Amino acid sequence: MIYFTQKVLKDLKGNLFLNAVTVASTALSVLIFSAFALFFVNVGALANRWVEDARIMVYLNPDAEAETIARLGEAIKSIPDVRGLEFVPREAALQRFRAQLGSQGSLLDGIAENPLPDAYEVLVKVRSWSWDRIGPVAGKIGAMDGVDEVEYGQEWMGRFVNILNLLRLTLYGMGGLFFMGTVFFVANTIRLVLYSRREEIEIMRLVGASENFIKYPIYAQSLFLGMIGGILGLGILFQLYRLLEANVANTMSSSFFEIRFLPVEIAAAVFSGSLLVGWLGCYISLRKFLRS
Amino acid sequence: MIYFTQKVLKDLKGNLFLNAVTVASTALSVLIFSAFALFFVNVGALANRWVEDARIMVYLNPDAEAETIARLGEAIKSIPDVRGLEFVPREAALQRFRAQLGSQGSLLDGIAENPLPDAYEVLVKVRSWSWDRIGPVAGKIGAMDGVDEVEYGQEWMGRFVNILNLLRLTLYGMGGLFFMGTVFFVANTIRLVLYSRREEIEIMRLVGASENFIKYPIYAQSLFLGMIGGILGLGILFQLYRLLEANVANTMSSSFFEIRFLPVEIAAAVFSGSLLVGWLGCYISLRKFLRS
Amino acid sequence: MTAYGSQSAIIQMYRVAKRYGAKSALTDISLDIADNEFLFLSGPSGAGKTTLLKLLYLGETASEGQIIVDGLNLSRISRKRVPFLRRKFGIIFQDYKLIPTKNVYDNIALVVEAVGVERRSIKKMVNSLLRTVQMEDRSRAFPPSLSGGEQQRVAVARAIAGNPKIIVADEPTGSLDADSARVIMGLLKLYHRRGATVIIATHDTALIRQTGGRVILLNDGYLEVSTVIPKLRP
Amino acid sequence: MTAYGSQSAIIQMYRVAKRYGAKSALTDISLDIADNEFLFLSGPSGAGKTTLLKLLYLGETASEGQIIVDGLNLSRISRKRVPFLRRKFGIIFQDYKLIPTKNVYDNIALVVEAVGVERRSIKKMVNSLLRTVQMEDRSRAFPPSLSGGEQQRVAVARAIAGNPKIIVADEPTGSLDADSARVIMGLLKLYHRRGATVIIATHDTALIRQTGGRVILLNDGYLEVSTVIPKLRP
Ligand SMILES: Nc1ncnc2c1ncn2[C@@H]1O[C@H](COP(=O)(O)OP(=O)(O)OP(=O)(O)O)[C@@H](O)[C@H]1O
Ligand SMILES: Nc1ncnc2c1ncn2[C@@H]1O[C@H](COP(=O)(O)OP(=O)(O)OP(=O)(O)O)[C@@H](O)[C@H]1O
Ligand SMILES: [Mg+2]
Ligand SMILES: [Mg+2]
């Protein structure tokens, strides 16, 4: 094992320039890809925080009886996608409305009688990418006994969610591109390393070395390069993240928008990805090479 | 000239694999970078369309005279960043308010007297990245004679703009990364091409070829590769864009969110960039090479 | 078939031809090489000497005909078994084919390791080989920094490193002065006495006379003469 | 200083030494080479023949001493002028140094073009050169697909392509049979008659006797003998 590591290190030293390029390429690819993932994770989290606030207001029939109202509450609760509901009596509703109007709250001073109905406020299990689910839920509730009207900000939320989804689509597309790019670049750099070693490989084969004897050190080298690249890329991203975080903490007044680093699983996946890419680049290139 | 082109093409044929890798790298880099630019351009346009809708409501003193109001209008108009204003009489304001309340408009039926003041609606020359400018304008107006109160959705717009700005910051950062990445990758691939030709270069020098005689074909080749890569990358992006556009046109109900392709200037810049990168990669590598 | 009889032949070629595109490098070669023979392959530049040697270790595949090496039919051998075939050979290439990025020691150690020698004895073995070709003081040097003759001597050391059954030497003394050439030829003779079959491609008739042996004369791809030349008394 | 007198010397070396790290390749070499001389450089493998030639065309720079080539002081020459120096030379490298990715024709055309020959006459010139070394039928082949001797002949053609003042030949017949060697030596003689200075590094004493000329004998980096050997009557 020690012997093997020594051999790998020796190989690396033998072709320092190309190996440095491979590591730098991998690191940069990992950096770009994971920067992208970081961005995505944070935008996604933000969108979800917004959408989770979405709720359906269920206005009740003014002449519904207490019993009907209670039964209705149970019925709503039993809808699978509903994650909570709260009864809002008409007085509380007026209070809220006044608060919302803010400086124009005085408008309501002249009102003789509270025209607002009792209501249920329903929280729905919905994420930004499953916004469509809220429609059917609202429809179901709207058809229930004792319900006068259902409202859930269809229009502006729908528009917002549509944009978010388009954003997500674009980001997925770009993510795919980046991933392809990463694999392509790293695989190619490794291929170029092999290309520069083709004389050596050819000679080894001529003097009777078996395919495995030739392959193993090359695989080891590629994996090693992938590993170093992955560690470097993620390390640099983490430093950048810390920088950005410090900046954001300074400039943004509201702590409402906090950014997070990549979850461990994603970081681990990116890292394994860099190993995989090293291996894959090696595998593809070697196949081409050893066939000829 | 024809002779020269022939020579370049011959050189390219001589090392098909490496040249294909260079072109593919450049194309992919250009693709990624310009996909990014495309995304950025569209998000930016969207943000601006939203922010442009921003307006300051200037509520007037109930006892202000017609003359004061008119003078005030002139004064507001003369503020540099103001791009328009409209007088909103109190009756119209109530009408609007009722429309905004929608189904709850009936609330206002019980009101004895219209409590709303006359107002000016002021449009401000503001873009998403210069949102800060709206504060001073509002402050200036607020201090004027005959003004009771000024309102411009400070809180939610501010928050929205803050997020947009963070997004922009991140995107700039990522754009910088991508650009660096592109230059790095392309330069390195060209360097590897040279690396694979170092024997040839060394021999040419030994038989007495001048530096320029060696350099010019290599520059020509690099520029040519950069050009092909740039054309390919932009071409692919355009195809992807058309695909996406067709999809969006199908799935998005509102035509409010239309996507656009890169403006000609940016496409041209990206293309020149790919040439520049080819040249730069060549320049750096040759310097290293010819020195030794 | 030659007079040598196929039962003791380690290499048999029957109606072998090799074409590179339109160019015929070898035509209709039938030749038996006996086990433990000391054979010269001669002929002018471009006659096909190197090509013939390449066919033996599958550096190239024949366009026509049959080749059997130590019981292996080369037209039937599987890709996996090619290294097995090649390990029967020790090859001194005309252009040496040293790995330029590895030093002299590693160039030889690699072969020694590839043929499966125990790791502990590699060092001793490589150093003794380098001593034999008088290159022990250059063992850390890289091939591009060696003189032509020094490279050739390293190539010789590598060829005999695996203790091969068949030694194939393509112009093994082309870059060597008379003294060094004598050392190398002595080495090949030594391995011949120890039981190896030795095939030497050369256009140097002086070299042939110096040791004597059967000579195969190629010309423009045809086998022209097969004759035995006696050792010249000095 | 030798007996040749410096006024007619095209190359003057004075107390030249070359070290590679700790290794001394040449020590205290003083040598004048007259214009239009036909000179052999001999000595065993590793004696420093190739190194001495490299110093002349600045393939390496001397560690010590002065070298003057056709009026140029090599220790003072600027980087820009090195190609100018090299174009005085036609070099046959020991390892040929053909460009493997260009075919035979282009390998030679490149030199012809680099020395500034008019584009129209290149084709005729290259073809005539290839005819001279009997390689015109292989002009579209790539060097790796040539036999050793064929590569050497292309290298010779390239060396004389620029019509150089000084021809430097490192083991120019090492891979050639006697006949081809005679052709090449005849060629070098021809250019010598036309006025070129010819320097041939070789360890082949038969070759030296065949044409005769002054012989410089190197041994382990020292200049041991400078003597004139007469042409052997066949
Ligand atoms: N890969 C190849 N492609 C095309 N032609 C080839 C190839 N290899 C060899 N040849 C041609 O086949 C002929 C025989 O070549 P070979 O190398 O066997 O000659 P040789 O006898 O070894 O000559 P030398 O003494 O010069 O080394 C030559 O004309 C050569 O150009
Ligand atoms: N770049 C280098 N680095 C280190 N040592 C070198 C280098 N080039 C040559 N040498 C050493 O200098 C000595 C002289 O080498 P040179 O090539 O001049 O020998 P030569 O006389 O041409 O031998 P041959 O006949 O074998 O070609 C050799 O021992 C060689 O190993
Ligand atoms: Mg040969
Ligand atoms: Mg030499």
Coordinates of N, CA and C in Angstrom, one line a residue, chain D residues 35-128:
Chain D
D35 N 37.7 26.5 -42.8 CA 36.6 26.6 -43.8 C 36.8 25.5 -44.8
N36 N 35.7 24.9 -45.2 CA 35.8 23.8 -46.2 C 36.6 22.6 -45.8
E37 N 36.7 22.4 -44.4 CA 37.4 21.2 -44.0 C 36.5 20.0 -44.0
F38 N 37.0 18.7 -44.1 CA 36.2 17.5 -44.0 C 36.7 16.8 -42.7
L39 N 36.0 16.9 -41.6 CA 36.5 16.5 -40.3 C 35.7 15.4 -39.7
F40 N 36.4 14.4 -39.1 CA 35.7 13.4 -38.4 C 35.9 13.6 -36.9
L41 N 34.9 13.3 -36.1 CA 34.9 13.4 -34.7 C 34.7 11.9 -34.2
S42 N 35.7 11.3 -33.5 CA 35.5 9.9 -33.2 C 35.7 9.7 -31.7
G43 N 35.4 8.5 -31.2 CA 35.6 8.2 -29.8 C 34.5 7.3 -29.4
P44 N 34.7 6.6 -28.2 CA 33.7 5.6 -27.8 C 32.4 6.3 -27.3
S45 N 31.5 5.4 -27.1 CA 30.1 5.8 -26.6 C 30.2 6.7 -25.4
G46 N 29.6 7.9 -25.4 CA 29.6 8.7 -24.2 C 30.9 9.6 -24.2
A47 N 31.7 9.6 -25.2 CA 32.9 10.4 -25.2 C 32.7 11.9 -25.3
G48 N 31.5 12.3 -25.8 CA 31.2 13.7 -25.9 C 31.1 14.2 -27.3
K49 N 31.0 13.4 -28.3 CA 30.9 13.8 -29.7 C 29.6 14.6 -29.9
T50 N 28.5 14.1 -29.6 CA 27.2 14.8 -29.8 C 27.2 16.1 -29.0
T51 N 27.8 16.1 -27.8 CA 27.8 17.3 -27.0 C 28.6 18.4 -27.7
L52 N 29.8 18.0 -28.3 CA 30.6 19.0 -29.0 C 29.8 19.6 -30.1
L53 N 29.1 18.8 -30.9 CA 28.4 19.3 -32.0 C 27.3 20.2 -31.5
K54 N 26.6 19.8 -30.5 CA 25.5 20.7 -29.9 C 26.0 22.1 -29.6
L55 N 27.2 22.1 -29.0 CA 27.7 23.4 -28.6 C 27.8 24.4 -29.8
L56 N 28.1 23.8 -31.0 CA 28.4 24.6 -32.2 C 27.1 25.3 -32.7
Y57 N 26.0 24.6 -32.6 CA 24.8 25.3 -33.1 C 23.9 25.8 -32.0
L58 N 24.5 25.9 -30.8 CA 23.8 26.3 -29.6 C 22.6 25.4 -29.2
G59 N 22.7 24.1 -29.5 CA 21.8 23.2 -29.0 C 22.0 23.1 -27.5
E60 N 23.2 23.4 -27.0 CA 23.5 23.6 -25.6 C 24.5 24.7 -25.6
T61 N 24.6 25.4 -24.4 CA 25.6 26.4 -24.3 C 26.7 25.9 -23.4
A62 N 27.9 26.4 -23.8 CA 29.1 25.9 -23.2 C 29.1 26.4 -21.7
S63 N 29.7 25.6 -20.8 CA 29.8 26.0 -19.4 C 31.0 26.9 -19.3
E64 N 32.0 26.7 -20.1 CA 33.2 27.5 -20.0 C 33.8 27.7 -21.4
G65 N 34.6 28.7 -21.6 CA 35.4 28.8 -22.9 C 34.6 29.6 -23.9
Q66 N 35.4 29.8 -25.0 CA 34.9 30.6 -26.1 C 34.6 29.8 -27.4
I67 N 33.5 30.1 -28.1 CA 33.3 29.4 -29.3 C 33.0 30.5 -30.4
I68 N 33.6 30.5 -31.5 CA 33.3 31.4 -32.5 C 33.0 30.7 -33.8
V69 N 31.8 30.9 -34.3 CA 31.4 30.2 -35.5 C 31.1 31.2 -36.6
D70 N 31.9 31.1 -37.7 CA 31.7 32.0 -38.9 C 31.6 33.5 -38.4
G71 N 32.5 33.9 -37.5 CA 32.5 35.2 -37.0 C 31.5 35.6 -35.9
L72 N 30.7 34.7 -35.5 CA 29.7 34.9 -34.4 C 30.3 34.4 -33.1
N73 N 30.4 35.2 -32.1 CA 30.8 34.7 -30.8 C 29.6 34.2 -30.1
L74 N 29.6 32.9 -29.9 CA 28.4 32.2 -29.4 C 28.0 32.7 -27.9
S75 N 28.9 33.1 -27.2 CA 28.6 33.5 -25.8 C 27.9 34.9 -25.8
R76 N 28.0 35.6 -26.9 CA 27.5 37.0 -27.0 C 26.2 37.1 -27.8
I77 N 25.9 36.1 -28.5 CA 24.8 36.1 -29.5 C 23.5 36.3 -28.8
S78 N 22.6 37.2 -29.4 CA 21.3 37.4 -28.8 C 20.3 36.3 -29.2
R79 N 19.3 36.2 -28.4 CA 18.3 35.1 -28.6 C 17.7 35.3 -30.1
K80 N 17.5 36.5 -30.5 CA 16.9 36.8 -31.8 C 17.8 36.2 -32.9
R81 N 19.1 36.2 -32.7 CA 20.0 35.9 -33.8 C 20.3 34.4 -33.8
V82 N 19.8 33.6 -32.9 CA 20.1 32.2 -32.9 C 19.6 31.5 -34.1
P83 N 18.4 31.8 -34.6 CA 18.0 31.1 -35.9 C 18.9 31.5 -37.0
F84 N 19.4 32.7 -37.0 CA 20.4 33.1 -38.1 C 21.6 32.2 -38.0
L85 N 22.1 32.0 -36.8 CA 23.3 31.1 -36.6 C 22.9 29.7 -37.1
R86 N 21.8 29.2 -36.7 CA 21.4 27.8 -37.1 C 21.2 27.6 -38.5
R87 N 20.9 28.6 -39.2 CA 20.7 28.5 -40.7 C 22.0 28.3 -41.4
K88 N 23.1 28.6 -40.7 CA 24.4 28.3 -41.4 C 24.6 26.8 -41.4
F89 N 23.9 26.1 -40.5 CA 24.2 24.7 -40.3 C 23.2 23.8 -41.1
G90 N 23.6 22.7 -41.5 CA 22.7 21.6 -41.9 C 23.1 20.5 -40.9
I91 N 22.0 20.0 -40.1 CA 22.4 19.1 -39.1 C 21.7 17.7 -39.3
I92 N 22.5 16.7 -39.3 CA 21.9 15.3 -39.3 C 22.0 14.9 -37.8
F93 N 20.8 14.8 -37.2 CA 20.8 14.4 -35.7 C 21.0 12.9 -35.6
Q94 N 21.6 12.6 -34.5 CA 21.8 11.1 -34.2 C 20.5 10.4 -34.1
D95 N 19.5 11.0 -33.5 CA 18.2 10.4 -33.5 C 17.2 11.0 -34.5
Y96 N 17.8 11.5 -35.6 CA 17.1 12.0 -36.8 C 16.2 13.3 -36.5
K97 N 15.4 13.3 -35.4 CA 14.6 14.4 -35.1 C 13.7 14.8 -36.3
L98 N 13.0 13.8 -36.9 CA 12.0 14.2 -37.8 C 10.7 14.5 -37.1
I99 N 9.8 15.3 -37.7 CA 8.6 15.6 -37.0 C 7.6 14.5 -37.3
P100 N 7.2 13.8 -36.3 CA 6.4 12.5 -36.6 C 5.0 12.8 -37.2
T101 N 4.5 14.0 -37.0 CA 3.1 14.3 -37.4 C 3.1 14.9 -38.8
K102 N 4.3 15.1 -39.4 CA 4.3 15.6 -40.8 C 4.9 14.6 -41.7
N103 N 4.5 14.5 -42.9 CA 5.0 13.5 -43.8 C 6.4 13.9 -44.3
V104 N 7.1 13.0 -45.0 CA 8.5 13.2 -45.4 C 8.6 14.5 -46.2
Y105 N 7.7 14.7 -47.1 CA 7.8 15.9 -48.0 C 7.7 17.1 -47.1
D106 N 6.7 17.2 -46.2 CA 6.6 18.4 -45.4 C 7.7 18.6 -44.4
N107 N 8.3 17.5 -43.9 CA 9.4 17.6 -43.1 C 10.6 18.4 -43.7
I108 N 10.7 18.2 -45.0 CA 11.8 18.8 -45.7 C 11.4 20.2 -46.2
A109 N 10.1 20.3 -46.7 CA 9.6 21.6 -47.2 C 9.7 22.7 -46.1
L110 N 9.5 22.2 -44.9 CA 9.5 23.2 -43.7 C 10.8 23.9 -43.6
V111 N 11.9 23.1 -43.7 CA 13.2 23.8 -43.7 C 13.4 24.7 -44.9
V112 N 13.1 24.2 -46.0 CA 13.3 24.9 -47.2 C 12.5 26.3 -47.1
E113 N 11.3 26.2 -46.6 CA 10.5 27.4 -46.4 C 11.1 28.3 -45.3
A114 N 11.5 27.7 -44.2 CA 12.0 28.5 -43.1 C 13.3 29.3 -43.5
V115 N 14.1 28.8 -44.4 CA 15.3 29.5 -44.8 C 15.0 30.5 -45.9
G116 N 13.7 30.6 -46.3 CA 13.2 31.7 -47.1 C 13.3 31.5 -48.6
V117 N 13.2 30.2 -49.0 CA 13.1 29.9 -50.4 C 11.8 30.3 -51.0
E118 N 11.7 30.8 -52.2 CA 10.5 31.2 -52.8 C 9.5 30.0 -52.9
R119 N 8.2 30.3 -52.7 CA 7.2 29.3 -52.6 C 7.1 28.4 -53.8
R120 N 7.3 29.1 -55.0 CA 7.1 28.3 -56.2 C 8.2 27.2 -56.4
S121 N 9.4 27.5 -55.9 CA 10.5 26.6 -56.2 C 10.6 25.5 -55.2
I122 N 9.8 25.6 -54.1 CA 9.9 24.6 -53.0 C 9.7 23.2 -53.5
K123 N 8.6 23.0 -54.2 CA 8.2 21.7 -54.6 C 9.3 21.0 -55.4
K124 N 9.8 21.7 -56.4 CA 10.9 21.1 -57.2 C 12.1 20.7 -56.4
M125 N 12.4 21.7 -55.5 CA 13.6 21.5 -54.7 C 13.5 20.3 -53.8
V126 N 12.3 20.2 -53.1 CA 12.1 19.1 -52.2 C 12.2 17.7 -52.9
N127 N 11.5 17.7 -54.1 CA 11.5 16.4 -54.8 C 12.9 16.0 -55.3
S128 N 13.6 17.0 -55.7 CA 15.0 16.7 -56.1 C 15.8 16.2 -55.0

